[in-house]
XYZ file of C-alpha atoms in Angstrom:
132
model
C 161.387 52.347 67.400
C 161.419 54.767 70.296
C 163.448 57.832 69.926
C 164.118 60.510 72.512
C 165.685 63.825 71.548
C 167.023 66.291 74.126
C 167.432 69.997 73.538
C 167.756 73.250 75.406
C 171.256 72.994 76.664
C 173.803 75.851 76.454
C 176.300 77.953 78.311
C 175.087 79.988 81.245
C 176.707 82.016 84.153
C 176.364 80.648 87.670
C 172.885 81.595 88.945
C 171.403 81.417 85.381
C 168.558 79.240 84.119
C 167.912 76.746 81.307
C 164.943 74.726 80.279
C 165.612 71.301 78.802
C 163.207 69.438 76.588
C 162.900 65.605 76.000
C 160.732 64.962 72.926
C 159.630 61.415 72.234
C 158.650 59.520 69.006
C 157.468 56.029 68.787
C 156.097 55.981 72.272
C 153.585 57.943 74.432
C 155.445 59.240 77.415
C 152.179 59.263 79.473
C 152.715 55.516 79.943
C 156.363 55.664 81.074
C 158.427 56.979 83.863
C 160.678 59.554 82.249
C 164.038 60.419 83.885
C 166.635 63.102 83.403
C 170.210 62.057 83.932
C 173.666 63.751 83.718
C 177.163 62.654 83.214
C 180.504 64.222 83.328
C 183.583 62.413 81.604
C 185.183 60.148 84.042
C 182.251 60.116 86.450
C 179.287 57.806 86.758
C 175.833 58.724 85.418
C 173.769 60.549 88.001
C 170.017 60.446 88.231
C 168.701 64.005 88.394
C 164.854 63.765 88.273
C 161.957 61.630 87.095
C 158.291 62.081 86.449
C 156.155 58.978 86.961
C 153.484 57.415 84.825
C 149.907 57.744 85.857
C 149.696 60.371 88.577
C 152.795 62.126 87.429
C 154.656 61.979 90.793
C 158.027 63.681 90.596
C 161.428 62.847 92.096
C 164.688 64.806 92.521
C 168.162 64.038 93.678
C 168.990 66.146 96.774
C 171.403 68.424 95.147
C 168.818 69.930 92.783
C 165.774 70.104 95.089
C 164.466 73.553 95.105
C 166.225 74.589 91.958
C 165.057 72.077 89.283
C 161.499 71.327 88.304
C 160.483 68.419 85.996
C 157.162 68.572 84.131
C 155.258 66.666 81.490
C 153.181 67.900 78.580
C 151.052 64.970 77.460
C 149.785 66.792 74.313
C 153.319 67.562 73.134
C 154.599 64.156 74.212
C 157.453 66.094 75.828
C 159.078 66.166 79.294
C 160.859 69.340 80.447
C 163.512 70.103 83.126
C 163.490 73.703 84.274
C 166.840 74.403 85.881
C 167.163 77.549 87.982
C 170.085 78.983 89.924
C 172.550 76.840 88.114
C 175.885 76.020 89.746
C 179.247 74.996 88.238
C 178.623 71.518 89.683
C 175.527 71.180 87.389
C 177.629 71.224 84.211
C 177.218 67.906 82.427
C 175.629 66.225 79.411
C 172.013 65.762 80.265
C 170.122 62.827 78.819
C 166.564 61.562 79.130
C 165.332 57.946 79.220
C 162.253 55.954 79.906
C 161.098 53.082 82.133
C 158.029 50.982 81.221
C 157.405 50.225 84.821
C 157.690 53.729 86.191
C 160.431 55.627 87.835
C 160.827 53.403 90.937
C 163.169 56.289 91.848
C 163.584 55.688 95.578
C 164.786 52.175 94.970
C 166.750 52.643 91.929
C 168.618 55.757 93.092
C 170.281 53.527 95.706
C 171.769 51.337 92.946
C 174.833 53.246 92.034
C 175.907 53.026 88.407
C 172.900 50.953 87.179
C 170.641 53.528 85.611
C 171.154 51.986 82.148
C 169.808 48.680 83.421
C 166.459 50.236 84.517
C 165.895 52.931 81.882
C 166.210 52.664 78.123
C 165.714 54.561 74.835
C 168.456 56.976 75.877
C 168.715 60.157 73.964
C 172.054 61.429 72.797
C 172.089 64.260 75.366
C 172.403 68.012 75.447
C 175.409 69.802 76.875
C 174.960 72.170 79.837
C 177.925 74.329 80.672
C 178.024 76.630 83.756
C 180.859 79.026 83.784
C 181.982 82.463 84.885
């Protein structure tokens, strides 16, 4: 059984920062693409970022480039998402998930509403609120 647990969410002012963690058990994240996703009620799930297996190549959706950084700690079997200069539009439930064939981000990001078909072992998510 593969289990992913997200943590690190909270309430911040616009311009603030949070660091999210995705901790895995039952699988070694080194061998998977690991993605961060976010969802607001009534909206489709959005792919935010992904770190690939092997060389650790990273990917970001355009709206977070320059503000968010994904990283991988092999020893701790944990993937992080550092979020800086948060905006109200970033508020959502953030979840992580894995892909056994890597991120394939550039292709999958064009398939709207299908992230759950490509990634699995979804965590239950952590709430990020950005409010004045």
